[in-house]
JSON list of N, CA and C in Angstrom, two decimals:
[
{"chain": "A", "resi": 1, "resn": "MET", "atom": "N", "xyz": [53.89, 27.33, -11.09]},
{"chain": "A", "resi": 1, "resn": "MET", "atom": "CA", "xyz": [54.89, 26.34, -11.50]},
{"chain": "A", "resi": 1, "resn": "MET", "atom": "C", "xyz": [55.66, 26.86, -12.51]},
{"chain": "A", "resi": 2, "resn": "SER", "atom": "N", "xyz": [56.60, 27.18, -12.86]},
{"chain": "A", "resi": 2, "resn": "SER", "atom": "CA", "xyz": [57.75, 27.93, -13.44]},
{"chain": "A", "resi": 2, "resn": "SER", "atom": "C", "xyz": [57.86, 27.35, -14.41]},
{"chain": "A", "resi": 3, "resn": "VAL", "atom": "N", "xyz": [57.94, 27.81, -15.64]},
{"chain": "A", "resi": 3, "resn": "VAL", "atom": "CA", "xyz": [58.04, 26.67, -16.90]},
{"chain": "A", "resi": 3, "resn": "VAL", "atom": "C", "xyz": [59.85, 25.70, -16.81]},
{"chain": "A", "resi": 4, "resn": "ASP", "atom": "N", "xyz": [61.15, 26.67, -16.43]},
{"chain": "A", "resi": 4, "resn": "ASP", "atom": "CA", "xyz": [61.73, 25.62, -15.96]},
{"chain": "A", "resi": 4, "resn": "ASP", "atom": "C", "xyz": [61.32, 23.97, -14.87]},
{"chain": "A", "resi": 5, "resn": "GLU", "atom": "N", "xyz": [60.20, 24.54, -14.09]},
{"chain": "A", "resi": 5, "resn": "GLU", "atom": "CA", "xyz": [59.81, 23.46, -13.74]},
{"chain": "A", "resi": 5, "resn": "GLU", "atom": "C", "xyz": [58.50, 22.83, -14.25]},
{"chain": "A", "resi": 6, "resn": "SER", "atom": "N", "xyz": [57.86, 23.42, -14.82]},
{"chain": "A", "resi": 6, "resn": "SER", "atom": "CA", "xyz": [57.15, 22.33, -16.06]},
{"chain": "A", "resi": 6, "resn": "SER", "atom": "C", "xyz": [57.96, 21.28, -16.74]},
{"chain": "A", "resi": 7, "resn": "ARG", "atom": "N", "xyz": [58.83, 22.08, -17.49]},
{"chain": "A", "resi": 7, "resn": "ARG", "atom": "CA", "xyz": [59.36, 21.12, -18.50]},
{"chain": "A", "resi": 7, "resn": "ARG", "atom": "C", "xyz": [60.01, 19.96, -17.93]},
{"chain": "A", "resi": 8, "resn": "GLU", "atom": "N", "xyz": [61.73, 20.61, -16.66]},
{"chain": "A", "resi": 8, "resn": "GLU", "atom": "CA", "xyz": [61.81, 19.31, -15.95]},
{"chain": "A", "resi": 8, "resn": "GLU", "atom": "C", "xyz": [60.66, 18.20, -15.15]},
{"chain": "A", "resi": 9, "resn": "ARG", "atom": "N", "xyz": [59.51, 18.17, -15.24]},
{"chain": "A", "resi": 9, "resn": "ARG", "atom": "CA", "xyz": [58.64, 17.45, -14.13]},
{"chain": "A", "resi": 9, "resn": "ARG", "atom": "C", "xyz": [57.97, 17.04, -15.75]},
{"chain": "A", "resi": 10, "resn": "ASP", "atom": "N", "xyz": [57.90, 17.65, -16.51]},
{"chain": "A", "resi": 10, "resn": "ASP", "atom": "CA", "xyz": [57.49, 16.77, -18.17]},
{"chain": "A", "resi": 10, "resn": "ASP", "atom": "C", "xyz": [58.38, 15.78, -18.23]},
{"chain": "A", "resi": 11, "resn": "SER", "atom": "N", "xyz": [60.04, 16.63, -18.69]},
{"chain": "A", "resi": 11, "resn": "SER", "atom": "CA", "xyz": [60.89, 15.60, -19.28]},
{"chain": "A", "resi": 11, "resn": "SER", "atom": "C", "xyz": [61.33, 13.97, -18.06]},
{"chain": "A", "resi": 12, "resn": "TRP", "atom": "N", "xyz": [60.67, 14.40, -16.64]},
{"chain": "A", "resi": 12, "resn": "TRP", "atom": "CA", "xyz": [60.94, 13.13, -16.13]},
{"chain": "A", "resi": 12, "resn": "TRP", "atom": "C", "xyz": [59.32, 12.20, -15.55]},
{"chain": "A", "resi": 13, "resn": "LEU", "atom": "N", "xyz": [58.60, 12.68, -16.23]},
{"chain": "A", "resi": 13, "resn": "LEU", "atom": "CA", "xyz": [57.04, 11.85, -16.65]},
{"chain": "A", "resi": 13, "resn": "LEU", "atom": "C", "xyz": [57.28, 11.25, -17.52]},
{"chain": "A", "resi": 14, "resn": "SER", "atom": "N", "xyz": [58.02, 11.91, -19.01]},
{"chain": "A", "resi": 14, "resn": "SER", "atom": "CA", "xyz": [58.65, 10.84, -19.72]},
{"chain": "A", "resi": 14, "resn": "SER", "atom": "C", "xyz": [59.74, 9.65, -19.70]},
{"chain": "A", "resi": 15, "resn": "TRP", "atom": "N", "xyz": [60.30, 10.38, -18.92]},
{"chain": "A", "resi": 15, "resn": "TRP", "atom": "CA", "xyz": [61.56, 9.29, -19.24]},
{"chain": "A", "resi": 15, "resn": "TRP", "atom": "C", "xyz": [60.69, 8.41, -18.01]},
{"chain": "A", "resi": 16, "resn": "ALA", "atom": "N", "xyz": [60.13, 8.32, -16.96]},
{"chain": "A", "resi": 16, "resn": "ALA", "atom": "CA", "xyz": [59.39, 7.53, -15.94]},
{"chain": "A", "resi": 16, "resn": "ALA", "atom": "C", "xyz": [58.37, 6.59, -16.94]},
{"chain": "A", "resi": 17, "resn": "ASP", "atom": "N", "xyz": [57.75, 6.98, -18.20]},
{"chain": "A", "resi": 17, "resn": "ASP", "atom": "CA", "xyz": [56.86, 6.44, -18.89]},
{"chain": "A", "resi": 17, "resn": "ASP", "atom": "C", "xyz": [57.68, 5.48, -19.68]},
{"chain": "A", "resi": 18, "resn": "LYS", "atom": "N", "xyz": [58.71, 5.42, -19.66]},
{"chain": "A", "resi": 18, "resn": "LYS", "atom": "CA", "xyz": [59.39, 4.84, -21.20]},
{"chain": "A", "resi": 18, "resn": "LYS", "atom": "C", "xyz": [59.86, 4.19, -19.86]},
{"chain": "A", "resi": 19, "resn": "ALA", "atom": "N", "xyz": [60.90, 3.68, -18.57]},
{"chain": "A", "resi": 19, "resn": "ALA", "atom": "CA", "xyz": [61.55, 3.10, -18.09]},
{"chain": "A", "resi": 19, "resn": "ALA", "atom": "C", "xyz": [60.54, 1.61, -17.68]},
{"chain": "A", "resi": 20, "resn": "ILE", "atom": "N", "xyz": [61.55, 0.90, -17.82]},
{"chain": "A", "resi": 20, "resn": "ILE", "atom": "CA", "xyz": [61.00, -0.47, -17.15]},
{"chain": "A", "resi": 20, "resn": "ILE", "atom": "C", "xyz": [61.74, -0.90, -16.46]},
{"chain": "A", "resi": 21, "resn": "ILE", "atom": "N", "xyz": [61.43, -1.95, -15.70]},
{"chain": "A", "resi": 21, "resn": "ILE", "atom": "CA", "xyz": [62.00, -2.78, -14.17]},
{"chain": "A", "resi": 21, "resn": "ILE", "atom": "C", "xyz": [61.29, -4.26, -14.55]},
{"chain": "A", "resi": 22, "resn": "ILE", "atom": "N", "xyz": [61.95, -5.21, -13.84]},
{"chain": "A", "resi": 22, "resn": "ILE", "atom": "CA", "xyz": [61.29, -5.99, -14.31]},
{"chain": "A", "resi": 22, "resn": "ILE", "atom": "C", "xyz": [61.10, -6.60, -12.14]},
{"chain": "A", "resi": 23, "resn": "GLU", "atom": "N", "xyz": [59.85, -7.27, -12.70]},
{"chain": "A", "resi": 23, "resn": "GLU", "atom": "CA", "xyz": [59.19, -7.43, -11.05]},
{"chain": "A", "resi": 23, "resn": "GLU", "atom": "C", "xyz": [58.91, -8.86, -11.19]},
{"chain": "A", "resi": 24, "resn": "ARG", "atom": "N", "xyz": [59.31, -9.41, -10.20]},
{"chain": "A", "resi": 24, "resn": "ARG", "atom": "CA", "xyz": [58.93, -10.59, -10.00]},
{"chain": "A", "resi": 24, "resn": "ARG", "atom": "C", "xyz": [58.92, -11.66, -11.64]},
{"chain": "A", "resi": 25, "resn": "GLY", "atom": "N", "xyz": [59.80, -11.24, -12.09]},
{"chain": "A", "resi": 25, "resn": "GLY", "atom": "CA", "xyz": [60.07, -11.86, -13.30]},
{"chain": "A", "resi": 25, "resn": "GLY", "atom": "C", "xyz": [58.92, -10.77, -14.70]},
{"chain": "A", "resi": 26, "resn": "HIS", "atom": "N", "xyz": [58.10, -10.08, -14.55]},
{"chain": "A", "resi": 26, "resn": "HIS", "atom": "CA", "xyz": [57.55, -9.50, -15.57]},
{"chain": "A", "resi": 26, "resn": "HIS", "atom": "C", "xyz": [58.02, -8.00, -15.42]},
{"chain": "A", "resi": 27, "resn": "LEU", "atom": "N", "xyz": [58.04, -7.47, -16.55]},
{"chain": "A", "resi": 27, "resn": "LEU", "atom": "CA", "xyz": [58.43, -5.93, -17.10]},
{"chain": "A", "resi": 27, "resn": "LEU", "atom": "C", "xyz": [57.30, -5.30, -16.52]},
{"chain": "A", "resi": 28, "resn": "VAL", "atom": "N", "xyz": [57.88, -4.44, -16.16]},
{"chain": "A", "resi": 28, "resn": "VAL", "atom": "CA", "xyz": [56.96, -3.02, -15.30]},
{"chain": "A", "resi": 28, "resn": "VAL", "atom": "C", "xyz": [57.05, -1.46, -15.71]},
{"chain": "A", "resi": 29, "resn": "LYS", "atom": "N", "xyz": [56.39, -0.89, -16.32]},
{"chain": "A", "resi": 29, "resn": "LYS", "atom": "CA", "xyz": [56.44, 0.77, -16.45]},
{"chain": "A", "resi": 29, "resn": "LYS", "atom": "C", "xyz": [56.93, 1.25, -14.73]},
{"chain": "A", "resi": 30, "resn": "LYS", "atom": "N", "xyz": [57.76, 2.09, -14.52]},
{"chain": "A", "resi": 30, "resn": "LYS", "atom": "CA", "xyz": [57.84, 2.58, -13.55]},
{"chain": "A", "resi": 30, "resn": "LYS", "atom": "C", "xyz": [56.49, 3.71, -13.31]},
{"chain": "A", "resi": 31, "resn": "LYS", "atom": "N", "xyz": [56.33, 3.80, -14.55]},
{"chain": "A", "resi": 31, "resn": "LYS", "atom": "CA", "xyz": [54.95, 5.10, -14.47]},
{"chain": "A", "resi": 31, "resn": "LYS", "atom": "C", "xyz": [54.29, 4.52, -13.47]},
{"chain": "A", "resi": 32, "resn": "ASP", "atom": "N", "xyz": [53.91, 3.54, -13.84]},
{"chain": "A", "resi": 32, "resn": "ASP", "atom": "CA", "xyz": [52.57, 2.38, -13.20]},
{"chain": "A", "resi": 32, "resn": "ASP", "atom": "C", "xyz": [53.05, 2.28, -11.48]},
{"chain": "A", "resi": 33, "resn": "LEU", "atom": "N", "xyz": [54.02, 1.69, -11.86]},
{"chain": "A", "resi": 33, "resn": "LEU", "atom": "CA", "xyz": [54.46, 1.46, -9.77]},
{"chain": "A", "resi": 33, "resn": "LEU", "atom": "C", "xyz": [54.28, 3.13, -9.05]},
{"chain": "A", "resi": 34, "resn": "LEU", "atom": "N", "xyz": [54.71, 4.38, -9.61]},
{"chain": "A", "resi": 34, "resn": "LEU", "atom": "CA", "xyz": [54.82, 5.25, -8.87]},
{"chain": "A", "resi": 34, "resn": "LEU", "atom": "C", "xyz": [53.15, 5.06, -8.78]},
{"chain": "A", "resi": 35, "resn": "GLU", "atom": "N", "xyz": [51.98, 5.94, -9.98]},
{"chain": "A", "resi": 35, "resn": "GLU", "atom": "CA", "xyz": [50.60, 6.07, -9.76]},
{"chain": "A", "resi": 35, "resn": "GLU", "atom": "C", "xyz": [50.35, 4.36, -8.60]},
{"chain": "A", "resi": 36, "resn": "TYR", "atom": "N", "xyz": [50.38, 2.89, -8.99]},
{"chain": "A", "resi": 36, "resn": "TYR", "atom": "CA", "xyz": [49.84, 2.56, -8.28]},
{"chain": "A", "resi": 36, "resn": "TYR", "atom": "C", "xyz": [50.57, 2.93, -6.41]},
{"chain": "A", "resi": 37, "resn": "SER", "atom": "N", "xyz": [51.96, 3.53, -6.12]},
{"chain": "A", "resi": 37, "resn": "SER", "atom": "CA", "xyz": [52.21, 4.13, -4.56]},
{"chain": "A", "resi": 37, "resn": "SER", "atom": "C", "xyz": [51.19, 4.45, -4.47]},
{"chain": "A", "resi": 38, "resn": "LEU", "atom": "N", "xyz": [50.38, 6.08, -5.43]},
{"chain": "A", "resi": 38, "resn": "LEU", "atom": "CA", "xyz": [49.76, 7.33, -4.95]},
{"chain": "A", "resi": 38, "resn": "LEU", "atom": "C", "xyz": [48.50, 6.66, -4.47]},
{"chain": "A", "resi": 39, "resn": "GLN", "atom": "N", "xyz": [47.58, 5.21, -5.41]},
{"chain": "A", "resi": 39, "resn": "GLN", "atom": "CA", "xyz": [46.60, 5.15, -4.73]},
{"chain": "A", "resi": 39, "resn": "GLN", "atom": "C", "xyz": [46.87, 4.33, -3.61]},
{"chain": "A", "resi": 40, "resn": "ILE", "atom": "N", "xyz": [47.70, 3.29, -3.32]},
{"chain": "A", "resi": 40, "resn": "ILE", "atom": "CA", "xyz": [48.35, 2.80, -1.96]},
{"chain": "A", "resi": 40, "resn": "ILE", "atom": "C", "xyz": [48.31, 3.89, -1.13]},
{"chain": "A", "resi": 41, "resn": "ALA", "atom": "N", "xyz": [48.52, 5.09, -1.14]},
{"chain": "A", "resi": 41, "resn": "ALA", "atom": "CA", "xyz": [48.73, 6.45, -0.02]},
{"chain": "A", "resi": 41, "resn": "ALA", "atom": "C", "xyz": [47.21, 6.66, 0.00]},
{"chain": "A", "resi": 42, "resn": "MET", "atom": "N", "xyz": [46.40, 7.35, -0.90]},
{"chain": "A", "resi": 42, "resn": "MET", "atom": "CA", "xyz": [45.01, 8.07, -1.00]},
{"chain": "A", "resi": 42, "resn": "MET", "atom": "C", "xyz": [44.36, 7.11, -0.27]},
{"chain": "A", "resi": 43, "resn": "LEU", "atom": "N", "xyz": [44.54, 5.58, -0.42]},
{"chain": "A", "resi": 43, "resn": "LEU", "atom": "CA", "xyz": [43.61, 4.37, 0.47]},
{"chain": "A", "resi": 43, "resn": "LEU", "atom": "C", "xyz": [43.81, 4.07, 1.69]},
{"chain": "A", "resi": 44, "resn": "ASN", "atom": "N", "xyz": [45.10, 4.58, 1.99]},
{"chain": "A", "resi": 44, "resn": "ASN", "atom": "CA", "xyz": [45.17, 4.49, 3.71]},
{"chain": "A", "resi": 44, "resn": "ASN", "atom": "C", "xyz": [44.80, 5.63, 3.95]},
{"chain": "A", "resi": 45, "resn": "GLN", "atom": "N", "xyz": [45.00, 6.92, 3.20]},
{"chain": "A", "resi": 45, "resn": "GLN", "atom": "CA", "xyz": [44.39, 8.22, 3.64]},
{"chain": "A", "resi": 45, "resn": "GLN", "atom": "C", "xyz": [43.49, 7.96, 4.40]},
{"chain": "A", "resi": 46, "resn": "LEU", "atom": "N", "xyz": [42.34, 7.15, 3.33]},
{"chain": "A", "resi": 46, "resn": "LEU", "atom": "CA", "xyz": [40.94, 7.50, 3.83]},
{"chain": "A", "resi": 46, "resn": "LEU", "atom": "C", "xyz": [40.57, 5.93, 5.26]},
{"chain": "A", "resi": 47, "resn": "LYS", "atom": "N", "xyz": [41.26, 5.28, 4.97]},
{"chain": "A", "resi": 47, "resn": "LYS", "atom": "CA", "xyz": [41.03, 4.05, 5.99]},
{"chain": "A", "resi": 47, "resn": "LYS", "atom": "C", "xyz": [41.87, 4.50, 7.55]},
{"chain": "A", "resi": 48, "resn": "ASN", "atom": "N", "xyz": [42.59, 5.58, 7.04]},
{"chain": "A", "resi": 48, "resn": "ASN", "atom": "CA", "xyz": [42.71, 6.06, 8.60]},
{"chain": "A", "resi": 48, "resn": "ASN", "atom": "C", "xyz": [41.99, 7.10, 9.37]},
{"chain": "A", "resi": 49, "resn": "LYS", "atom": "N", "xyz": [41.63, 8.54, 8.53]},
{"chain": "A", "resi": 49, "resn": "LYS", "atom": "CA", "xyz": [40.59, 8.83, 8.83]},
{"chain": "A", "resi": 49, "resn": "LYS", "atom": "C", "xyz": [39.34, 8.27, 8.65]},
{"chain": "A", "resi": 50, "resn": "LYS", "atom": "N", "xyz": [38.77, 7.06, 7.91]},
{"chain": "A", "resi": 50, "resn": "LYS", "atom": "CA", "xyz": [37.75, 6.37, 8.78]},
{"chain": "A", "resi": 50, "resn": "LYS", "atom": "C", "xyz": [36.93, 6.54, 7.59]},
{"chain": "A", "resi": 51, "resn": "MET", "atom": "N", "xyz": [37.27, 6.93, 6.43]},
{"chain": "A", "resi": 51, "resn": "MET", "atom": "CA", "xyz": [36.36, 7.31, 5.71]},
{"chain": "A", "resi": 51, "resn": "MET", "atom": "C", "xyz": [35.49, 6.29, 5.21]},
{"chain": "A", "resi": 52, "resn": "ILE", "atom": "N", "xyz": [36.55, 4.51, 4.83]},
{"chain": "A", "resi": 52, "resn": "ILE", "atom": "CA", "xyz": [36.14, 4.07, 4.56]},
{"chain": "A", "resi": 52, "resn": "ILE", "atom": "C", "xyz": [36.28, 2.54, 5.77]},
{"chain": "A", "resi": 53, "resn": "ASN", "atom": "N", "xyz": [35.65, 0.98, 5.59]},
{"chain": "A", "resi": 53, "resn": "ASN", "atom": "CA", "xyz": [36.21, 0.76, 6.82]},
{"chain": "A", "resi": 53, "resn": "ASN", "atom": "C", "xyz": [37.04, -0.63, 5.79]},
{"chain": "A", "resi": 54, "resn": "ASP", "atom": "N", "xyz": [37.23, -1.78, 6.95]},
{"chain": "A", "resi": 54, "resn": "ASP", "atom": "CA", "xyz": [38.35, -2.57, 6.54]},
{"chain": "A", "resi": 54, "resn": "ASP", "atom": "C", "xyz": [37.93, -3.53, 5.68]},
{"chain": "A", "resi": 55, "resn": "LYS", "atom": "N", "xyz": [36.97, -3.63, 5.45]},
{"chain": "A", "resi": 55, "resn": "LYS", "atom": "CA", "xyz": [35.83, -4.38, 4.47]},
{"chain": "A", "resi": 55, "resn": "LYS", "atom": "C", "xyz": [36.05, -4.06, 2.74]},
{"chain": "A", "resi": 56, "resn": "GLU", "atom": "N", "xyz": [36.36, -2.55, 3.32]},
{"chain": "A", "resi": 56, "resn": "GLU", "atom": "CA", "xyz": [36.23, -1.53, 1.76]},
{"chain": "A", "resi": 56, "resn": "GLU", "atom": "C", "xyz": [37.76, -1.10, 1.80]},
{"chain": "A", "resi": 57, "resn": "TYR", "atom": "N", "xyz": [38.29, -1.44, 2.39]},
{"chain": "A", "resi": 57, "resn": "TYR", "atom": "CA", "xyz": [39.43, -1.19, 2.09]},
{"chain": "A", "resi": 57, "resn": "TYR", "atom": "C", "xyz": [40.25, -2.49, 1.53]},
{"chain": "A", "resi": 58, "resn": "ASP", "atom": "N", "xyz": [40.16, -3.33, 1.90]},
{"chain": "A", "resi": 58, "resn": "ASP", "atom": "CA", "xyz": [41.08, -5.12, 1.30]},
{"chain": "A", "resi": 58, "resn": "ASP", "atom": "C", "xyz": [40.16, -5.14, 0.19]},
{"chain": "A", "resi": 59, "resn": "MET", "atom": "N", "xyz": [38.96, -4.47, 0.05]},
{"chain": "A", "resi": 59, "resn": "MET", "atom": "CA", "xyz": [37.52, -5.00, -1.47]},
{"chain": "A", "resi": 59, "resn": "MET", "atom": "C", "xyz": [39.04, -3.84, -2.17]},
{"chain": "A", "resi": 60, "resn": "ILE", "atom": "N", "xyz": [39.09, -2.62, -1.83]},
{"chain": "A", "resi": 60, "resn": "ILE", "atom": "CA", "xyz": [39.15, -1.68, -3.14]},
{"chain": "A", "resi": 60, "resn": "ILE", "atom": "C", "xyz": [41.36, -2.18, -3.13]},
{"chain": "A", "resi": 61, "resn": "LEU", "atom": "N", "xyz": [42.24, -2.23, -2.01]},
{"chain": "A", "resi": 61, "resn": "LEU", "atom": "CA", "xyz": [43.25, -2.24, -2.28]},
{"chain": "A", "resi": 61, "resn": "LEU", "atom": "C", "xyz": [43.63, -4.47, -3.08]},
{"chain": "A", "resi": 62, "resn": "LYS", "atom": "N", "xyz": [42.69, -5.24, -3.33]},
{"chain": "A", "resi": 62, "resn": "LYS", "atom": "CA", "xyz": [42.16, -6.32, -3.75]},
{"chain": "A", "resi": 62, "resn": "LYS", "atom": "C", "xyz": [42.36, -5.82, -5.14]},
{"chain": "A", "resi": 63, "resn": "ARG", "atom": "N", "xyz": [41.77, -5.16, -6.17]},
{"chain": "A", "resi": 63, "resn": "ARG", "atom": "CA", "xyz": [41.01, -4.44, -7.25]},
{"chain": "A", "resi": 63, "resn": "ARG", "atom": "C", "xyz": [42.75, -3.60, -7.91]},
{"chain": "A", "resi": 64, "resn": "LEU", "atom": "N", "xyz": [43.23, -3.20, -6.64]},
{"chain": "A", "resi": 64, "resn": "LEU", "atom": "CA", "xyz": [44.55, -2.16, -7.57]},
{"chain": "A", "resi": 64, "resn": "LEU", "atom": "C", "xyz": [45.99, -2.90, -7.78]},
{"chain": "A", "resi": 65, "resn": "LYS", "atom": "N", "xyz": [45.18, -4.08, -6.90]},
{"chain": "A", "resi": 65, "resn": "LYS", "atom": "CA", "xyz": [46.51, -5.18, -7.19]},
{"chain": "A", "resi": 65, "resn": "LYS", "atom": "C", "xyz": [46.72, -5.67, -8.50]},
{"chain": "A", "resi": 66, "resn": "SER", "atom": "N", "xyz": [45.68, -6.21, -8.84]},
{"chain": "A", "resi": 66, "resn": "SER", "atom": "CA", "xyz": [44.84, -6.80, -9.76]},
{"chain": "A", "resi": 66, "resn": "SER", "atom": "C", "xyz": [44.69, -5.48, -10.94]},
{"chain": "A", "resi": 67, "resn": "ASP", "atom": "N", "xyz": [44.76, -4.57, -10.86]},
{"chain": "A", "resi": 67, "resn": "ASP", "atom": "CA", "xyz": [44.85, -3.36, -12.19]},
{"chain": "A", "resi": 67, "resn": "ASP", "atom": "C", "xyz": [46.33, -3.62, -12.07]},
{"chain": "A", "resi": 68, "resn": "TYR", "atom": "N", "xyz": [47.04, -3.60, -11.28]},
{"chain": "A", "resi": 68, "resn": "TYR", "atom": "CA", "xyz": [48.52, -2.88, -11.61]},
{"chain": "A", "resi": 68, "resn": "TYR", "atom": "C", "xyz": [49.52, -3.95, -11.59]},
{"chain": "A", "resi": 69, "resn": "GLY", "atom": "N", "xyz": [48.97, -5.57, -11.42]},
{"chain": "A", "resi": 69, "resn": "GLY", "atom": "CA", "xyz": [49.46, -6.49, -11.78]},
{"chain": "A", "resi": 69, "resn": "GLY", "atom": "C", "xyz": [50.50, -6.25, -10.37]},
{"chain": "A", "resi": 70, "resn": "VAL", "atom": "N", "xyz": [50.57, -6.57, -9.21]},
{"chain": "A", "resi": 70, "resn": "VAL", "atom": "CA", "xyz": [50.98, -5.79, -8.21]},
{"chain": "A", "resi": 70, "resn": "VAL", "atom": "C", "xyz": [51.40, -7.58, -6.96]},
{"chain": "A", "resi": 71, "resn": "VAL", "atom": "N", "xyz": [51.96, -8.36, -6.87]},
{"chain": "A", "resi": 71, "resn": "VAL", "atom": "CA", "xyz": [51.87, -9.20, -6.36]},
{"chain": "A", "resi": 71, "resn": "VAL", "atom": "C", "xyz": [51.80, -9.22, -5.20]},
{"chain": "A", "resi": 72, "resn": "SER", "atom": "N", "xyz": [52.53, -8.23, -4.04]},
{"chain": "A", "resi": 72, "resn": "SER", "atom": "CA", "xyz": [53.32, -8.03, -2.44]},
{"chain": "A", "resi": 72, "resn": "SER", "atom": "C", "xyz": [53.24, -6.50, -2.36]},
{"chain": "A", "resi": 73, "resn": "ASN", "atom": "N", "xyz": [52.72, -6.28, -1.44]},
{"chain": "A", "resi": 73, "resn": "ASN", "atom": "CA", "xyz": [52.98, -5.03, -0.61]},
{"chain": "A", "resi": 73, "resn": "ASN", "atom": "C", "xyz": [54.41, -4.71, 0.04]},
{"chain": "A", "resi": 74, "resn": "ILE", "atom": "N", "xyz": [55.00, -5.77, -0.14]},
{"chain": "A", "resi": 74, "resn": "ILE", "atom": "CA", "xyz": [56.30, -6.15, 1.03]},
{"chain": "A", "resi": 74, "resn": "ILE", "atom": "C", "xyz": [57.34, -4.58, 0.53]},
{"chain": "A", "resi": 75, "resn": "CYS", "atom": "N", "xyz": [57.29, -3.69, -0.59]},
{"chain": "A", "resi": 75, "resn": "CYS", "atom": "CA", "xyz": [58.24, -2.71, -0.47]},
{"chain": "A", "resi": 75, "resn": "CYS", "atom": "C", "xyz": [56.84, -0.56, 0.10]},
{"chain": "A", "resi": 76, "resn": "CYS", "atom": "N", "xyz": [55.75, -1.35, -0.21]},
{"chain": "A", "resi": 76, "resn": "CYS", "atom": "CA", "xyz": [55.26, -0.02, 0.85]},
{"chain": "A", "resi": 76, "resn": "CYS", "atom": "C", "xyz": [54.52, 0.18, 2.30]}
]
């Protein structure tokens, strides 16, 4: 990664950390939503590769929703 790419990434992460949106009446940092989306993507890969079963998937998904304050995966 070049120096310019590194600065651009750091700048974007700094913005994402400060950006706030309203999700169902709650203030949510965009960085948190990005991290949640990445976690869901990894979880889906584990399930698709049969590394976890449906019960484990549901349990982890429930915990992620709780940790990130997500009510619905309608946008994912």
